Short mmCIF file of C-alpha atoms and ligand atoms in Angstrom, two decimals:
data_model
loop_
_atom_site.label_atom_id
_atom_site.label_comp_id
_atom_site.label_asym_id
_atom_site.label_seq_id
_atom_site.Cartn_x
_atom_site.Cartn_y
_atom_site.Cartn_z
CA MET N 1 117.75 97.13 97.85
CA ILE N 2 120.72 98.64 95.44
CA ILE N 3 122.09 101.94 96.31
CA ILE N 4 123.33 104.09 93.73
CA LEU N 5 126.39 106.58 94.24
CA LYS N 6 127.31 109.72 93.18
CA SER N 7 130.04 109.67 90.31
CA ASP N 8 132.44 112.00 92.86
CA THR N 9 131.64 109.70 96.09
CA THR N 10 135.02 109.16 97.75
CA GLU N 11 136.01 105.64 99.27
CA GLU N 12 135.57 106.93 102.85
CA GLN N 13 131.69 107.83 102.07
CA ILE N 14 131.29 104.50 100.76
CA GLY N 15 133.00 102.65 103.76
CA ALA N 16 130.56 104.99 106.06
CA LEU N 17 127.63 103.27 103.96
CA THR N 18 128.93 99.95 104.43
CA ASP N 19 129.88 100.15 108.07
CA HIS N 20 126.44 101.09 108.50
CA ILE N 21 125.00 98.45 106.72
CA ALA N 22 126.99 95.91 108.51
CA SER N 23 125.28 97.57 111.80
CA LEU N 24 122.11 96.90 110.63
CA GLU N 25 123.30 92.76 110.13
CA MET N 26 122.86 93.05 106.52
CA GLN N 27 125.65 92.25 103.76
CA ALA N 28 127.03 95.12 101.65
CA HIS N 29 128.11 93.90 97.39
CA VAL N 30 130.11 97.16 96.61
CA SER N 31 130.16 96.96 92.66
CA ARG N 32 132.43 99.68 91.09
CA GLY N 33 131.41 100.29 87.53
CA THR N 34 133.45 102.95 84.99
CA PHE N 35 131.19 106.06 86.07
CA ARG N 36 129.01 104.45 88.52
CA THR N 37 129.28 102.76 91.96
CA ILE N 38 126.39 100.72 93.03
CA ILE N 39 126.15 98.84 96.28
CA GLY N 40 123.68 95.74 96.57
CA VAL N 41 122.44 95.49 99.68
CA ILE N 42 121.47 91.56 101.47
CA GLY N 43 119.31 91.20 103.89
CA ASP N 44 115.42 91.89 105.18
CA GLU N 45 115.03 95.09 103.06
CA ALA N 46 111.87 95.69 104.98
CA SER N 47 113.56 96.64 107.78
CA ILE N 48 115.86 99.20 106.09
CA ASP N 49 114.82 102.97 106.35
CA SER N 50 115.39 103.98 102.40
CA ASP N 51 115.15 107.92 103.53
CA GLN N 52 118.02 107.34 106.24
CA ILE N 53 120.19 105.81 103.40
CA LYS N 54 119.22 108.52 101.04
CA SER N 55 120.50 110.93 103.83
CA PHE N 56 124.02 109.50 103.39
CA THR N 57 126.71 111.89 101.44
CA GLY N 58 127.23 110.54 98.33
CA VAL N 59 124.04 108.75 97.64
CA SER N 60 122.23 109.50 94.69
CA ASP N 61 118.98 106.97 94.64
CA VAL N 62 118.11 104.11 96.74
CA VAL N 63 115.76 101.39 94.87
CA ARG N 64 113.76 98.94 96.89
CA VAL N 65 114.08 95.61 95.10
CA LEU N 66 110.81 94.26 97.14
CA PRO N 67 107.37 96.22 97.60
CA PRO N 68 107.21 97.60 101.05
CA TYR N 69 104.09 95.89 101.86
CA LYS N 70 105.93 92.20 102.19
CA LEU N 71 102.95 90.14 103.99
CA ALA N 72 100.46 91.63 101.29
CA SER N 73 102.70 91.33 98.07
CA LEU N 74 101.61 88.52 95.73
CA GLU N 75 105.13 87.61 95.66
CA ALA N 76 105.42 86.15 99.34
CA HIS N 77 101.90 84.66 98.57
CA PRO N 78 101.79 83.88 95.22
CA GLN N 79 98.14 81.84 95.97
CA PRO N 80 95.25 83.84 96.46
CA SER N 81 93.87 84.32 99.94
CA VAL N 82 90.30 82.91 100.62
CA VAL N 83 88.47 85.21 103.76
CA GLU N 84 85.77 83.40 105.78
CA VAL N 85 82.86 85.05 106.97
CA GLY N 86 80.77 82.78 108.77
CA LYS N 87 79.80 80.38 105.89
CA THR N 88 80.66 83.27 102.98
CA LYS N 89 84.12 82.67 101.15
CA ILE N 90 85.85 85.92 99.54
CA GLY N 91 88.65 85.05 97.24
CA GLY N 92 89.66 82.41 95.04
CA GLY N 93 86.66 82.28 92.68
CA HIS N 94 84.28 82.96 95.31
CA LEU N 95 82.17 86.28 95.58
CA ALA N 96 81.00 87.92 98.32
CA MET N 97 78.00 90.36 97.92
CA VAL N 98 78.04 92.56 100.87
CA ALA N 99 74.55 94.51 101.19
CA GLY N 100 72.11 96.45 103.52
CA PRO N 101 71.57 100.04 104.72
CA CYS N 102 74.47 102.52 105.35
CA SER N 103 73.16 103.03 108.76
CA ILE N 104 71.36 100.59 110.93
CA GLU N 105 68.14 102.86 111.52
CA SER N 106 65.54 100.38 113.54
CA GLU N 107 64.97 97.24 114.00
CA GLU N 108 62.09 96.76 111.67
CA ARG N 109 64.00 98.91 108.99
CA MET N 110 67.02 96.48 109.23
CA ASP N 111 65.06 93.33 109.22
CA SER N 112 63.16 94.33 105.75
CA ILE N 113 66.22 95.17 104.33
CA ALA N 114 67.88 92.05 105.27
CA ALA N 115 64.83 89.80 104.69
CA ALA N 116 65.10 91.56 100.59
CA VAL N 117 68.85 91.43 100.12
CA LYS N 118 68.84 87.72 101.55
CA ALA N 119 66.20 86.87 99.36
CA SER N 120 68.24 88.35 96.47
CA GLY N 121 71.45 86.32 97.29
CA ALA N 122 73.20 88.40 99.30
CA ASN N 123 76.13 86.66 101.53
CA ILE N 124 77.06 89.50 104.15
CA LEU N 125 74.76 91.99 105.59
CA ARG N 126 76.33 95.51 106.19
CA GLY N 127 74.79 98.28 108.20
CA GLY N 128 76.52 101.05 110.21
CA ALA N 129 75.90 101.50 113.75
CA TYR N 130 78.91 103.89 114.36
CA LYS N 131 79.03 106.50 111.22
CA PRO N 132 81.86 108.94 110.40
CA ARG N 133 80.07 111.91 109.41
CA THR N 134 81.29 115.26 107.88
CA SER N 135 79.20 117.05 110.20
CA PRO N 136 79.08 116.84 113.90
CA TYR N 137 75.08 117.43 113.67
CA SER N 138 74.22 114.36 111.50
CA PHE N 139 73.17 111.28 112.69
CA GLN N 140 76.22 109.37 114.27
CA GLY N 141 74.31 105.97 114.19
CA MET N 142 72.82 104.04 117.11
CA GLY N 143 75.89 102.29 118.46
CA VAL N 144 75.78 99.38 120.82
CA GLU N 145 71.59 99.41 120.27
CA GLY N 146 72.19 99.32 116.49
CA LEU N 147 74.81 96.28 116.78
CA LYS N 148 72.08 94.38 118.78
CA ILE N 149 70.03 94.98 115.82
CA LEU N 150 72.30 93.94 113.59
CA ARG N 151 73.66 90.58 115.02
CA ALA N 152 69.50 89.84 115.94
CA VAL N 153 68.61 90.53 111.48
CA GLY N 154 71.57 88.55 110.85
CA ASP N 155 70.87 85.51 113.09
CA LYS N 156 67.01 85.41 112.06
CA TYR N 157 68.06 85.36 108.24
CA ASP N 158 71.01 83.48 108.98
CA ILE N 159 73.50 86.20 107.02
CA PRO N 160 76.81 87.12 108.56
CA VAL N 161 77.16 90.94 109.22
CA VAL N 162 79.87 93.52 108.82
CA THR N 163 79.85 96.69 110.67
CA GLU N 164 82.73 99.68 110.61
CA ILE N 165 84.65 100.19 113.66
CA THR N 166 85.74 103.98 113.99
CA ASP N 167 87.28 104.01 117.49
CA ALA N 168 89.90 101.42 118.69
CA ARG N 169 87.62 101.74 122.12
CA ASN N 170 84.53 100.00 120.25
CA LEU N 171 86.93 96.52 119.19
CA ASP N 172 85.31 94.42 121.89
CA VAL N 173 81.89 95.63 121.65
CA ILE N 174 81.69 95.35 118.13
CA CYS N 175 83.76 91.56 117.87
CA GLU N 176 80.88 90.60 120.15
CA TYR N 177 77.99 91.37 118.04
CA ALA N 178 79.73 91.52 114.18
CA ASP N 179 81.09 88.74 112.42
CA MET N 180 83.66 90.98 109.97
CA LEU N 181 85.15 94.65 110.92
CA GLN N 182 84.95 97.43 108.45
CA VAL N 183 87.72 100.26 108.56
CA GLY N 184 86.17 102.62 106.72
CA ALA N 185 88.24 105.11 103.91
CA ARG N 186 88.21 108.24 106.72
CA ASN N 187 90.03 105.60 108.64
CA MET N 188 92.58 103.95 106.22
CA GLN N 189 95.62 105.61 107.62
CA ASN N 190 94.66 105.85 111.46
CA PHE N 191 97.12 103.33 112.19
CA VAL N 192 96.36 103.22 116.05
CA LEU N 193 93.05 101.28 114.87
CA LEU N 194 94.41 99.23 112.09
CA THR N 195 96.93 98.21 114.83
CA GLU N 196 94.39 97.35 116.84
CA VAL N 197 92.32 95.58 114.43
CA GLY N 198 95.29 93.66 113.60
CA LYS N 199 95.26 92.02 116.82
CA ALA N 200 91.21 91.35 116.40
CA ASN N 201 90.28 87.69 115.96
CA LYS N 202 88.04 89.16 112.57
CA PRO N 203 88.10 89.59 109.17
CA VAL N 204 87.93 92.95 108.04
CA ILE N 205 87.05 95.03 104.90
CA LEU N 206 89.56 97.75 104.55
CA LYS N 207 88.51 100.54 102.41
CA ARG N 208 90.61 102.80 100.38
CA GLY N 209 91.06 106.31 101.92
CA MET N 210 90.06 108.76 99.12
CA SER N 211 93.25 110.71 98.69
CA ALA N 212 95.31 107.17 98.55
CA THR N 213 97.05 105.87 96.34
CA VAL N 214 97.51 101.73 95.73
CA GLN N 215 100.37 101.65 97.53
CA ASP N 216 99.29 103.38 100.23
CA LEU N 217 96.07 100.89 100.88
CA LEU N 218 98.54 98.00 100.86
CA MET N 219 100.76 99.67 103.37
CA SER N 220 97.36 100.19 105.88
CA ALA N 221 96.91 96.16 104.86
CA GLU N 222 100.24 95.52 106.04
CA TYR N 223 99.59 96.98 109.27
CA ILE N 224 96.69 94.86 109.91
CA LEU N 225 98.62 91.63 108.37
CA ALA N 226 101.90 92.41 110.70
CA HIS N 227 99.66 92.29 114.06
CA GLY N 228 98.72 88.85 113.17
CA ASN N 229 95.49 89.14 111.63
CA GLN N 230 95.56 87.76 108.40
CA ASN N 231 92.12 88.07 107.35
CA VAL N 232 91.70 91.37 105.13
CA VAL N 233 90.00 92.00 101.65
CA LEU N 234 90.70 95.30 100.29
CA CYS N 235 87.88 97.62 99.20
CA GLU N 236 88.35 100.10 96.17
CA ARG N 237 85.03 102.66 96.89
CA GLY N 238 86.09 105.58 94.52
CA ILE N 239 89.03 108.48 95.04
CA LYS N 240 88.74 111.95 95.39
CA GLY N 241 88.23 113.55 91.53
CA PHE N 242 87.62 116.93 89.77
CA ASP N 243 84.37 115.96 88.22
CA SER N 244 81.33 116.11 90.67
CA VAL N 245 79.39 114.28 87.93
CA THR N 246 80.16 110.99 90.42
CA ARG N 247 80.52 111.32 94.40
CA ASN N 248 84.00 109.84 93.74
CA LEU N 249 86.23 108.65 90.87
CA TYR N 250 85.56 104.97 90.73
CA ASP N 251 89.16 103.52 90.32
CA VAL N 252 88.43 100.19 88.50
CA ALA N 253 92.05 100.08 87.49
CA ALA N 254 92.95 100.06 90.65
CA VAL N 255 91.22 96.70 91.05
CA ALA N 256 93.12 94.89 88.35
CA ALA N 257 96.03 96.50 89.28
CA LEU N 258 95.68 95.18 93.09
CA LYS N 259 95.09 91.74 91.39
CA THR N 260 98.72 91.93 90.21
CA LEU N 261 100.47 92.98 93.22
CA THR N 262 98.54 91.25 96.30
CA HIS N 263 96.99 88.05 97.30
CA LEU N 264 94.33 90.00 99.28
CA PRO N 265 90.73 89.66 98.19
CA VAL N 266 89.65 92.61 96.46
CA ILE N 267 86.02 93.90 96.46
CA VAL N 268 84.25 97.06 94.93
CA ASP N 269 81.83 99.42 96.35
CA PRO N 270 80.05 101.41 93.54
CA SER N 271 77.48 102.73 96.02
CA HIS N 272 80.10 105.46 97.49
CA ALA N 273 82.45 105.46 94.52
CA THR N 274 79.53 106.69 92.25
CA GLY N 275 76.70 107.88 94.90
CA ARG N 276 74.08 107.41 91.69
CA PRO N 277 72.03 104.24 91.82
CA ASP N 278 71.67 104.78 87.96
CA LEU N 279 75.26 103.99 87.71
CA ILE N 280 75.61 101.72 90.33
CA PRO N 281 74.51 98.04 87.98
CA ALA N 282 77.42 99.16 85.39
CA CYS N 283 80.04 100.08 87.90
CA ALA N 284 79.20 96.55 89.82
CA TYR N 285 79.42 94.62 86.49
CA ALA N 286 82.76 96.57 85.52
CA GLY N 287 84.48 95.51 89.27
CA VAL N 288 83.94 92.13 88.65
CA ALA N 289 85.02 92.03 84.86
CA ALA N 290 88.09 93.61 86.35
CA GLY N 291 88.77 90.86 88.92
CA ALA N 292 86.58 92.19 92.13
CA ASP N 293 86.20 89.20 94.46
CA GLY N 294 83.01 90.61 95.77
CA VAL N 295 80.61 93.83 95.52
CA HIS N 296 79.51 96.01 98.60
CA ILE N 297 75.97 97.80 97.94
CA GLU N 298 73.61 100.10 100.16
CA VAL N 299 70.11 99.20 99.92
CA HIS N 300 67.52 101.01 101.64
CA ASP N 301 63.84 100.41 101.21
CA CYS N 302 62.94 104.11 101.44
CA PRO N 303 65.72 106.13 100.46
CA GLU N 304 63.89 109.63 101.20
CA LYS N 305 63.83 108.49 105.04
CA ALA N 306 67.12 107.06 105.09
CA LEU N 307 69.51 108.63 107.95
CA SER N 308 72.69 108.59 105.74
CA ASP N 309 73.55 108.07 102.20
CA GLY N 310 69.82 108.14 101.10
CA PRO N 311 70.46 109.35 97.51
CA GLN N 312 72.98 106.40 96.46
CA ALA N 313 70.99 103.50 98.02
CA LEU N 314 69.48 100.96 95.42
CA LEU N 315 65.69 100.10 95.84
CA PRO N 316 65.30 96.26 96.81
CA GLU N 317 63.92 95.46 93.30
CA GLN N 318 66.73 97.17 91.81
CA PHE N 319 69.16 95.56 93.90
CA ASP N 320 67.66 92.23 92.85
CA GLU N 321 68.07 93.26 88.79
CA THR N 322 71.49 94.17 89.46
CA PHE N 323 72.42 90.85 91.27
CA LYS N 324 70.51 88.75 88.41
CA GLN N 325 72.80 90.66 85.54
CA LEU N 326 75.94 90.53 88.15
CA VAL N 327 75.37 86.57 88.47
CA LYS N 328 75.67 86.19 84.52
CA VAL N 329 79.01 88.23 84.51
CA ALA N 330 80.61 86.50 87.17
CA ASP N 331 79.54 83.36 85.61
CA VAL N 332 81.55 84.63 82.25
CA PHE N 333 84.53 84.68 84.70
CA GLY N 334 83.89 80.99 86.22
CA LYS N 335 83.52 82.89 89.66
CA THR N 336 80.29 82.15 91.95
CA PHE N 337 78.24 83.82 94.57
CA GLY N 338 78.46 81.15 97.54
C1 PEP Q 1 80.10 103.17 104.93
O1 PEP Q 1 80.31 102.12 103.88
O2 PEP Q 1 79.04 103.77 104.93
C2 PEP Q 1 80.85 104.55 104.55
C3 PEP Q 1 80.93 105.18 105.34
O3 PEP Q 1 81.88 104.03 103.58
P1 PEP Q 1 83.37 104.61 103.21
O4 PEP Q 1 84.40 104.72 104.51
O5 PEP Q 1 83.68 104.29 102.00
O6 PEP Q 1 83.22 106.04 102.76
MN1 MN Q 2 77.41 104.74 103.39
#
């Protein structure tokens, strides 16, 4: 960390700062220039509160040398992480195709959709049992009954399953039935939930909040990593924009940017990002071209009867066609869906 002092800072004020830094068991190197004095702080930067330093009299600015997400950063871990979910690998050239309905609705429906996406080549099956709905009157998910269906169908088609956790109190039961957890956009900064997920022994998809910056997303990942769970997959699912032409604003540049900042795998969710089945294929291809380690697509065989997110679901045949093209895009970049 570098502390830049105001030109009129007194020796007494510098002394107060260096004493404070010493009390944190860090070293302060004071460099006096003609116009400005700066203090270089040597030590574990993540443990210093830069706002606290800024509140000292005489401080003009504080510049961090390292990113505040030390575990998630590419600097700390230059090799890409590979997250394993059953037999599926995500990252380091291995691509995930996470597909399935928004909600688990019945065993028959889950079975028919799972059969279709597995036949197309999906390597993770999704389905929500606990749904974070904007309206309390909308379908809230099947809960434990849904988890049991997801597990049974996943076993039948030999495909690992992911489901969303909305409440830390459901952690044990979800871990009993699912192979992977999903923290949704609405809970990306639910730090109590992130802390609990960080103690769980399951890989996790962490979705970007709709108003979260790339750094916010990485700080939320840091919560999970700092509590012990190293198997975190980030997901770009669109952020709030001003144009209603798409449900959200698909931030494909964030995917390319994340690949320069973190070793964690990054997947894209063009279903929630666009809300439009006609745009999902193009946005899926763009995501892989931007460096994504996988794609997340909602699929339903009868969207008009879906209990959530029907309008954005791809039909199984549309999914199949999209996937065939996506395999070719992945091939250009030397990656495979395994
Ligand atoms: C979902 O995956 O169904 C979902 C609710 O996603 P998000 O958290 O991205 O809105
Ligand atoms: Mn959904």
